Amino acid sequence: MRLLFALLLMLMSTAAAVAERRVALIIAEDGYRLVRPLANPVHDGEAMAAALKKLGFEVILETNRDLRRMRRALDDFRLDAKGADVALVYFSGHGVEISGDNRLLPIDADASSLDAL
């Protein structure tokens, strides 16, 4: 997490000091129902949101979303990010690799049917 913050700050400090629109979607999942819950993702998401706001980002923070709501947040962000100079998606939670594809797990993910994600 610290390395990510450092890289983010370095990236932003090298950006041109012009009026640009920066948008960020932060998804933080720790209240998993069918797989092992996690302790820190929501706290990490809140910390990242605060850091990005200080850097001039418009931040949308989504916490503990099921698959339907996570997809809606991503779709809405895709529309909101059009025309932005910088668009960033940050995810904190479980992820899995299936047949070479990386997947972000919503809180209603079922380990027995991950292919449905």
Backbone as ProteinMPNN parsed JSONL, in Angstrom:
{"seq_chain_A": "MRLLFALLLMLMSTAAAVAERRVALIIAEDGYRLVRPLANPVHDGEAMAAALKKLGFEVILETNRDLRRMRRALDDFRLDAKGADVALVYFSGHGVEISGDNRLLPIDADASSLDAL", "coords_chain_A": {"N_chain_A": [[0.826, -1.182, 0.0], [1.921, 1.27, 0.808], [3.894, 1.593, -1.137], [2.298, 1.862, -3.386], [1.013, 4.321, -2.815], [3.299, 5.98, -2.866], [4.134, 5.701, -5.539], [1.887, 6.737, -6.803], [1.891, 9.404, -5.88], [4.312, 10.24, -7.006], [3.727, 10.005, -9.726], [1.665, 11.889, -9.979], [3.007, 14.217, -9.275], [4.645, 14.659, -11.399], [2.959, 15.329, -13.394], [1.614, 17.751, -15.64], [1.125, 21.098, -14.538], [-1.543, 22.06, -15.052], [-4.974, 23.02, -15.507], [-6.733, 20.268, -15.145], [-9.02, 17.566, -15.536], [-9.488, 15.151, -13.163], [-10.453, 11.968, -12.346], [-11.573, 9.4, -10.146], [-12.344, 6.067, -9.314], [-12.961, 4.19, -6.557], [-13.062, 1.027, -5.288], [-13.817, -0.865, -2.576], [-13.727, -3.814, -0.877], [-14.61, -5.732, 1.816], [-16.444, -7.171, 3.253], [-17.089, -9.924, 2.66], [-19.343, -12.544, 1.842], [-19.402, -15.271, 1.164], [-16.833, -16.112, 0.808], [-13.611, -15.915, 2.439], [-13.731, -13.21, 4.658], [-12.111, -9.966, 4.64], [-9.828, -7.813, 6.456], [-8.891, -5.131, 6.049], [-9.555, -3.721, 3.545], [-11.644, -1.681, 3.243], [-10.739, 0.365, 4.913], [-8.303, 0.88, 3.622], [-9.288, 1.757, 1.156], [-10.623, 4.102, 1.932], [-8.432, 5.607, 2.826], [-6.999, 5.859, 0.432], [-8.862, 7.316, -1.045], [-8.873, 9.753, 0.37], [-6.216, 10.583, -0.078], [-6.203, 10.879, -2.875], [-8.13, 12.875, -3.221], [-6.772, 15.042, -2.12], [-4.977, 15.4, -4.124], [-6.44, 16.524, -6.069], [-8.404, 15.0, -7.329], [-11.678, 14.016, -8.411], [-13.539, 11.95, -6.523], [-15.061, 8.787, -6.349], [-16.233, 6.639, -4.019], [-16.831, 3.342, -3.468], [-18.114, 0.871, -1.416], [-18.175, -2.491, -0.318], [-19.813, -3.888, -2.359], [-22.197, -5.811, -4.172], [-22.178, -8.081, -7.017], [-23.879, -7.023, -9.052], [-24.138, -4.301, -8.297], [-21.445, -3.556, -8.294], [-20.773, -3.825, -10.995], [-22.5, -1.873, -12.034], [-21.392, 0.432, -10.863], [-18.886, 0.479, -12.151], [-19.713, 0.747, -14.833], [-21.051, 3.242, -14.698], [-18.88, 4.834, -13.979], [-17.275, 4.581, -16.219], [-18.7, 6.126, -18.067], [-18.623, 8.61, -16.742], [-15.911, 9.122, -16.767], [-15.31, 9.787, -19.342], [-13.795, 12.164, -21.331], [-12.251, 13.026, -19.245], [-9.007, 13.987, -18.081], [-7.356, 12.372, -16.597], [-8.031, 9.158, -15.484], [-8.683, 6.894, -12.949], [-8.83, 3.683, -11.537], [-9.154, 2.041, -8.532], [-8.841, -0.874, -6.679], [-9.559, -2.674, -3.772], [-9.532, -5.649, -2.263], [-10.622, -9.097, -2.585], [-9.191, -10.912, -5.275], [-8.989, -12.93, -8.231], [-7.446, -15.246, -10.464], [-8.536, -16.624, -13.416], [-8.233, -18.92, -15.861], [-6.28, -17.33, -17.137], [-7.413, -14.81, -17.016], [-7.81, -11.985, -14.978], [-9.856, -11.386, -12.199], [-11.954, -9.272, -10.289], [-13.332, -9.604, -7.105], [-16.646, -9.351, -6.04], [-18.648, -8.721, -3.047], [-20.53, -10.765, -2.895], [-19.419, -12.962, -4.063], [-19.037, -16.37, -4.911], [-17.076, -18.986, -4.102], [-17.402, -21.49, -5.203], [-18.492, -21.105, -7.677], [-16.984, -19.425, -9.411], [-16.546, -19.082, -12.124], [-18.762, -17.813, -13.12], [-18.377, -15.159, -12.774]], "CA_chain_A": [[0.0, 0.0, 0.0], [2.806, 2.443, 0.85], [4.523, 1.717, -2.447], [1.281, 2.397, -4.292], [0.897, 5.75, -2.512], [4.504, 6.666, -3.341], [4.077, 5.749, -6.999], [0.814, 7.66, -7.17], [2.371, 10.767, -5.639], [5.337, 10.54, -7.998], [3.033, 10.191, -10.993], [0.929, 13.149, -9.96], [3.922, 15.355, -9.182], [5.249, 14.889, -12.708], [1.925, 15.782, -14.328], [1.633, 19.194, -15.908], [0.342, 21.875, -13.57], [-2.617, 22.739, -15.773], [-6.296, 22.628, -15.028], [-7.16, 19.04, -15.792], [-10.043, 16.837, -14.789], [-9.009, 13.867, -12.668], [-11.534, 11.218, -11.721], [-11.141, 8.115, -9.592], [-13.313, 5.15, -8.73], [-12.338, 3.31, -5.571], [-13.945, -0.05, -4.847], [-13.194, -1.52, -1.422], [-14.575, -4.942, -0.497], [-14.1, -6.577, 2.9], [-17.547, -7.889, 3.882], [-17.444, -11.067, 1.824], [-20.349, -13.422, 2.448], [-19.185, -16.689, 0.88], [-15.391, -16.373, 0.864], [-13.032, -15.351, 3.661], [-13.738, -11.744, 4.759], [-10.814, -9.31, 4.812], [-9.862, -6.829, 7.542], [-8.474, -3.752, 5.78], [-9.847, -3.038, 2.29], [-12.421, -0.439, 3.339], [-9.821, 1.374, 5.463], [-7.375, 1.223, 2.54], [-10.034, 2.551, 0.182], [-10.841, 5.439, 2.5], [-7.138, 6.304, 2.82], [-6.699, 6.206, -0.957], [-9.782, 8.397, -1.422], [-8.378, 10.997, 0.974], [-4.986, 10.979, -0.779], [-6.543, 11.334, -4.226], [-8.814, 14.173, -3.115], [-5.723, 16.05, -1.915], [-4.305, 15.582, -5.409], [-7.367, 17.161, -6.995], [-9.302, 14.053, -7.985], [-13.075, 13.796, -8.054], [-13.458, 10.558, -6.085], [-16.246, 7.997, -6.034], [-15.835, 5.514, -3.169], [-17.853, 2.294, -3.369], [-17.676, -0.155, -0.472], [-18.966, -3.7, -0.123], [-20.811, -3.967, -3.419], [-22.416, -7.107, -4.798], [-21.783, -8.085, -8.423], [-24.72, -6.1, -9.818], [-23.797, -2.916, -7.947], [-20.073, -3.294, -8.73], [-20.831, -3.596, -12.446], [-23.128, -0.571, -12.259], [-20.405, 1.463, -10.512], [-17.891, 0.52, -13.228], [-20.367, 1.316, -16.019], [-21.256, 4.677, -14.451], [-17.577, 5.491, -13.997], [-16.831, 4.628, -17.615], [-19.347, 7.304, -18.654], [-18.126, 9.803, -16.051], [-14.501, 9.331, -17.092], [-15.153, 10.307, -20.707], [-13.375, 13.558, -21.338], [-11.322, 13.319, -18.144], [-7.594, 13.907, -18.456], [-6.815, 11.225, -15.868], [-9.057, 8.307, -14.88], [-7.997, 5.874, -12.164], [-9.656, 2.731, -10.791], [-8.397, 1.386, -7.461], [-9.626, -1.939, -6.06], [-8.99, -3.328, -2.606], [-10.397, -6.775, -1.94], [-10.171, -10.356, -3.169], [-9.124, -11.072, -6.721], [-8.662, -14.298, -8.613], [-7.096, -15.45, -11.871], [-9.231, -17.777, -13.978], [-7.88, -19.139, -17.269], [-5.516, -16.202, -17.647], [-8.122, -13.547, -16.803], [-7.885, -11.541, -13.589], [-11.21, -10.968, -11.833], [-12.152, -8.624, -8.994], [-14.456, -10.304, -6.493], [-17.618, -8.603, -5.248], [-18.869, -9.365, -1.747], [-21.383, -11.945, -3.007], [-18.711, -13.986, -4.836], [-19.126, -17.731, -4.396], [-15.873, -19.698, -4.544], [-17.763, -22.693, -5.951], [-18.975, -20.757, -9.019], [-16.247, -18.237, -9.844], [-16.63, -18.913, -13.577], [-19.9, -16.939, -13.428], [-18.011, -13.753, -12.6]], "C_chain_A": [[0.876, 1.253, 0.0], [3.478, 2.677, -0.495], [3.542, 2.305, -3.453], [1.092, 3.889, -4.072], [2.098, 6.519, -3.059], [4.502, 6.784, -4.858], [3.021, 6.727, -7.48], [1.259, 9.104, -6.989], [3.43, 11.167, -6.656], [4.698, 10.81, -9.358], [2.347, 11.546, -11.046], [1.863, 14.358, -9.915], [4.583, 15.647, -10.517], [4.238, 15.362, -13.738], [2.006, 17.295, -14.493], [0.703, 19.906, -14.946], [-0.698, 22.713, -14.303], [-3.937, 22.27, -15.197], [-6.722, 21.386, -15.806], [-8.174, 18.342, -14.908], [-9.508, 15.45, -14.463], [-10.154, 13.184, -11.938], [-11.006, 9.878, -11.233], [-12.342, 7.352, -9.056], [-12.538, 4.23, -7.807], [-13.389, 2.299, -5.135], [-13.206, -0.804, -3.75], [-14.163, -2.57, -0.875], [-13.944, -5.717, 0.658], [-15.188, -7.416, 3.557], [-18.025, -9.076, 3.073], [-18.367, -12.014, 2.57], [-19.993, -14.898, 2.316], [-17.717, -17.076, 0.75], [-14.85, -15.631, 2.079], [-13.082, -13.818, 3.654], [-12.321, -11.214, 4.987], [-10.94, -8.2, 5.848], [-9.679, -5.388, 7.083], [-8.943, -3.069, 4.505], [-10.644, -1.742, 2.4], [-11.552, 0.678, 3.908], [-8.826, 1.832, 4.394], [-8.057, 2.103, 1.498], [-10.279, 3.966, 0.667], [-9.548, 6.251, 2.502], [-6.764, 6.732, 1.405], [-7.598, 7.345, -1.425], [-9.296, 9.732, -0.879], [-7.131, 11.499, 0.248], [-5.296, 11.529, -2.168], [-7.27, 12.672, -4.212], [-7.805, 15.295, -2.916], [-4.978, 16.355, -3.208], [-5.242, 16.143, -6.48], [-8.288, 16.228, -7.758], [-10.737, 14.226, -7.504], [-13.151, 12.301, -7.742], [-14.846, 9.988, -5.831], [-15.747, 6.796, -5.246], [-17.016, 4.568, -3.032], [-17.324, 1.223, -2.426], [-18.691, -1.284, -0.401], [-20.147, -3.789, -1.083], [-20.945, -5.4, -3.922], [-22.109, -6.978, -6.293], [-22.576, -7.07, -9.235], [-24.321, -4.654, -9.557], [-22.361, -2.569, -8.341], [-20.046, -3.013, -10.23], [-21.447, -2.236, -12.761], [-22.147, 0.559, -11.951], [-19.353, 1.598, -11.61], [-18.479, 1.121, -14.505], [-20.576, 2.816, -15.868], [-19.935, 5.432, -14.526], [-17.046, 5.607, -15.42], [-17.429, 5.85, -18.313], [-18.796, 8.587, -18.055], [-16.694, 10.131, -16.46], [-14.286, 9.85, -18.512], [-14.819, 11.784, -20.633], [-12.454, 13.936, -20.193], [-9.894, 13.198, -18.664], [-6.91, 12.711, -17.801], [-7.994, 10.471, -15.268], [-8.349, 7.138, -14.21], [-9.029, 4.992, -11.482], [-8.739, 2.032, -9.801], [-9.322, 0.358, -6.827], [-8.861, -2.506, -4.888], [-9.97, -4.413, -2.182], [-9.806, -8.039, -2.537], [-10.163, -10.26, -4.687], [-8.727, -12.506, -7.018], [-8.311, -14.315, -10.102], [-7.77, -16.733, -12.329], [-8.888, -17.854, -15.46], [-7.18, -17.936, -17.885], [-6.182, -14.852, -17.505], [-8.14, -13.222, -15.319], [-9.278, -10.997, -13.322], [-11.192, -10.335, -10.451], [-13.397, -9.237, -8.378], [-15.359, -9.359, -5.711], [-17.923, -9.363, -3.959], [-19.758, -10.597, -1.822], [-20.732, -13.049, -3.841], [-18.8, -15.329, -4.128], [-17.946, -18.516, -4.967], [-16.209, -20.939, -5.366], [-18.236, -22.378, -7.364], [-18.289, -19.502, -9.551], [-16.289, -18.033, -11.35], [-17.772, -17.987, -13.972], [-19.541, -15.467, -13.338], [-17.526, -13.196, -13.888]], "O_chain_A": [[0.596, 2.2, -0.736], [3.615, 3.816, -0.94], [3.911, 3.146, -4.272], [1.016, 4.649, -5.038], [1.936, 7.587, -3.649], [4.829, 7.838, -5.404], [3.233, 7.459, -8.447], [1.022, 9.938, -7.863], [3.446, 12.308, -7.119], [5.091, 11.743, -10.058], [2.442, 12.262, -12.043], [1.536, 15.412, -10.462], [5.036, 16.769, -10.747], [4.616, 15.755, -14.842], [2.419, 18.014, -13.583], [-0.358, 19.397, -14.586], [-0.718, 23.937, -14.18], [-4.01, 21.261, -14.496], [-7.034, 21.466, -16.994], [-8.18, 18.509, -13.689], [-9.129, 14.682, -15.348], [-10.75, 13.754, -11.025], [-10.103, 9.296, -11.835], [-13.235, 7.923, -8.43], [-11.58, 3.576, -8.22], [-14.469, 2.668, -4.673], [-12.108, -1.317, -3.965], [-15.277, -2.247, -0.463], [-12.867, -6.293, 0.504], [-14.872, -8.3, 4.354], [-19.221, -9.226, 2.825], [-18.202, -12.256, 3.766], [-20.242, -15.687, 3.227], [-17.4, -18.255, 0.598], [-15.551, -14.815, 2.677], [-12.537, -13.19, 2.747], [-11.447, -11.935, 5.469], [-12.038, -7.699, 6.091], [-10.27, -4.49, 7.682], [-8.73, -1.862, 4.395], [-10.331, -0.782, 1.697], [-11.618, 1.814, 3.439], [-8.54, 3.023, 4.275], [-7.474, 3.075, 1.017], [-10.157, 4.921, -0.099], [-9.565, 7.447, 2.212], [-6.268, 7.84, 1.2], [-7.14, 8.245, -2.129], [-9.307, 10.735, -1.594], [-6.999, 12.695, -0.012], [-4.716, 12.53, -2.587], [-7.054, 13.508, -5.089], [-7.961, 16.379, -3.479], [-4.415, 17.438, -3.368], [-4.878, 16.224, -7.653], [-8.895, 16.639, -8.747], [-10.981, 14.541, -6.339], [-12.859, 11.475, -8.606], [-15.689, 10.616, -5.19], [-14.931, 6.02, -5.744], [-18.076, 4.953, -2.538], [-16.214, 0.722, -2.611], [-19.901, -1.059, -0.42], [-21.309, -3.769, -0.678], [-19.954, -6.113, -4.081], [-21.813, -5.884, -6.774], [-21.995, -6.331, -10.029], [-24.181, -3.868, -10.494], [-22.077, -1.422, -8.685], [-19.382, -2.081, -10.683], [-20.973, -1.528, -13.649], [-22.078, 1.538, -12.694], [-18.969, 2.714, -11.962], [-17.821, 1.911, -15.181], [-20.31, 3.579, -16.797], [-19.873, 6.535, -15.07], [-16.439, 6.614, -15.783], [-16.737, 6.533, -19.069], [-18.53, 9.547, -18.778], [-16.312, 11.301, -16.493], [-13.191, 10.304, -18.845], [-15.492, 12.553, -19.946], [-11.926, 15.048, -20.166], [-9.611, 12.412, -19.568], [-6.0, 12.113, -18.376], [-8.855, 11.068, -14.621], [-7.517, 6.47, -14.825], [-9.998, 5.495, -10.913], [-7.691, 1.501, -10.168], [-10.458, 0.676, -6.476], [-7.666, -2.787, -4.986], [-11.101, -4.124, -1.79], [-8.644, -8.063, -2.944], [-11.016, -9.612, -5.294], [-8.194, -13.207, -6.158], [-8.813, -13.51, -10.887], [-7.604, -17.79, -11.721], [-9.22, -16.948, -16.225], [-7.457, -17.569, -19.026], [-5.575, -13.835, -17.84], [-8.448, -14.082, -14.495], [-9.817, -10.234, -14.123], [-10.496, -10.806, -9.551], [-14.415, -9.376, -9.055], [-14.894, -8.647, -4.821], [-17.507, -10.51, -3.795], [-19.745, -11.409, -0.897], [-21.416, -13.973, -4.28], [-18.656, -15.416, -2.908], [-17.838, -18.685, -6.182], [-15.378, -21.395, -6.151], [-18.37, -23.291, -8.178], [-18.952, -18.613, -10.086], [-16.087, -16.912, -11.816], [-17.747, -17.427, -15.068], [-20.312, -14.614, -13.776], [-17.167, -12.021, -13.956]]}, "name": "protein", "num_of_chains": 1, "seq": "MRLLFALLLMLMSTAAAVAERRVALIIAEDGYRLVRPLANPVHDGEAMAAALKKLGFEVILETNRDLRRMRRALDDFRLDAKGADVALVYFSGHGVEISGDNRLLPIDADASSLDAL"}
